[in-house]
């Protein structure tokens, strides 16, 4: 099932923002390695919106 581009974009941005907030919250406990929490959100964004990451 294909979602409309606007919905996929909103879900991707939401995932990235949620992972940024998670990273910020974890920073007190794990230090600079908390930035790794952004990777799943970024990966989800790329999976939902592959046409934006064409590399051409």
PDB file of C-alpha atoms in Angstrom:
ATOM      1  CA  UNK A   1       0.000   0.000   0.000  1.00  0.00           C
ATOM      2  CA  UNK A   2       1.414   3.361  -1.054  1.00  0.00           C
ATOM      3  CA  UNK A   3       0.752   6.346   1.157  1.00  0.00           C
ATOM      4  CA  UNK A   4       0.483   9.831  -0.349  1.00  0.00           C
ATOM      5  CA  UNK A   5       3.732  11.769  -0.488  1.00  0.00           C
ATOM      6  CA  UNK A   6       2.569  14.310   2.106  1.00  0.00           C
ATOM      7  CA  UNK A   7       1.727  11.603   4.633  1.00  0.00           C
ATOM      8  CA  UNK A   8       5.039   9.814   4.079  1.00  0.00           C
ATOM      9  CA  UNK A   9       6.911  13.105   4.465  1.00  0.00           C
ATOM     10  CA  UNK A  10       5.062  13.946   7.687  1.00  0.00           C
ATOM     11  CA  UNK A  11       5.728  10.473   9.123  1.00  0.00           C
ATOM     12  CA  UNK A  12       9.410  10.697   8.185  1.00  0.00           C
ATOM     13  CA  UNK A  13       9.863  14.130   9.716  1.00  0.00           C
ATOM     14  CA  UNK A  14       8.019  12.988  12.835  1.00  0.00           C
ATOM     15  CA  UNK A  15      10.333   9.995  13.157  1.00  0.00           C
ATOM     16  CA  UNK A  16      13.436  12.167  12.813  1.00  0.00           C
ATOM     17  CA  UNK A  17      12.161  14.692  15.348  1.00  0.00           C
ATOM     18  CA  UNK A  18      11.239  11.933  17.805  1.00  0.00           C
ATOM     19  CA  UNK A  19      14.685  10.392  17.491  1.00  0.00           C
ATOM     20  CA  UNK A  20      16.312  13.802  18.045  1.00  0.00           C
ATOM     21  CA  UNK A  21      14.286  14.263  21.240  1.00  0.00           C
ATOM     22  CA  UNK A  22      15.245  10.742  22.350  1.00  0.00           C
ATOM     23  CA  UNK A  23      18.891  11.514  21.669  1.00  0.00           C
ATOM     24  CA  UNK A  24      18.651  14.710  23.683  1.00  0.00           C
ATOM     25  CA  UNK A  25      17.025  12.840  26.575  1.00  0.00           C
ATOM     26  CA  UNK A  26      19.653  10.074  26.555  1.00  0.00           C
ATOM     27  CA  UNK A  27      22.585  12.492  26.474  1.00  0.00           C
ATOM     28  CA  UNK A  28      22.655  12.777  30.266  1.00  0.00           C
ATOM     29  CA  UNK A  29      22.990   9.006  30.662  1.00  0.00           C
ATOM     30  CA  UNK A  30      25.216   7.844  27.795  1.00  0.00           C
ATOM     31  CA  UNK A  31      27.006  11.026  26.731  1.00  0.00           C
ATOM     32  CA  UNK A  32      27.941  11.764  23.123  1.00  0.00           C
ATOM     33  CA  UNK A  33      27.045   8.268  21.952  1.00  0.00           C
ATOM     34  CA  UNK A  34      23.388   9.276  22.343  1.00  0.00           C
ATOM     35  CA  UNK A  35      23.637  10.793  18.858  1.00  0.00           C
ATOM     36  CA  UNK A  36      23.368   7.227  17.543  1.00  0.00           C
ATOM     37  CA  UNK A  37      19.672   7.384  18.485  1.00  0.00           C
ATOM     38  CA  UNK A  38      19.120   9.643  15.455  1.00  0.00           C
ATOM     39  CA  UNK A  39      20.062   6.875  13.002  1.00  0.00           C
ATOM     40  CA  UNK A  40      16.833   4.824  13.245  1.00  0.00           C
ATOM     41  CA  UNK A  41      14.716   7.931  12.631  1.00  0.00           C
ATOM     42  CA  UNK A  42      16.870   8.932   9.683  1.00  0.00           C
ATOM     43  CA  UNK A  43      16.698   5.401   8.293  1.00  0.00           C
ATOM     44  CA  UNK A  44      12.915   5.404   8.551  1.00  0.00           C
ATOM     45  CA  UNK A  45      12.800   8.751   6.754  1.00  0.00           C
ATOM     46  CA  UNK A  46      14.897   7.359   3.902  1.00  0.00           C
ATOM     47  CA  UNK A  47      12.775   4.197   3.672  1.00  0.00           C
ATOM     48  CA  UNK A  48       9.563   6.223   3.522  1.00  0.00           C
ATOM     49  CA  UNK A  49      10.881   8.828   1.066  1.00  0.00           C
ATOM     50  CA  UNK A  50      13.430   7.196  -1.259  1.00  0.00           C
ATOM     51  CA  UNK A  51      12.714   9.673  -4.049  1.00  0.00           C
ATOM     52  CA  UNK A  52      14.163  12.481  -1.919  1.00  0.00           C
ATOM     53  CA  UNK A  53      17.464  10.599  -1.487  1.00  0.00           C
ATOM     54  CA  UNK A  54      18.120   9.728  -5.131  1.00  0.00           C
ATOM     55  CA  UNK A  55      21.830  10.603  -5.174  1.00  0.00           C
ATOM     56  CA  UNK A  56      21.699  11.943  -8.715  1.00  0.00           C
TER      57      UNK A  56
END
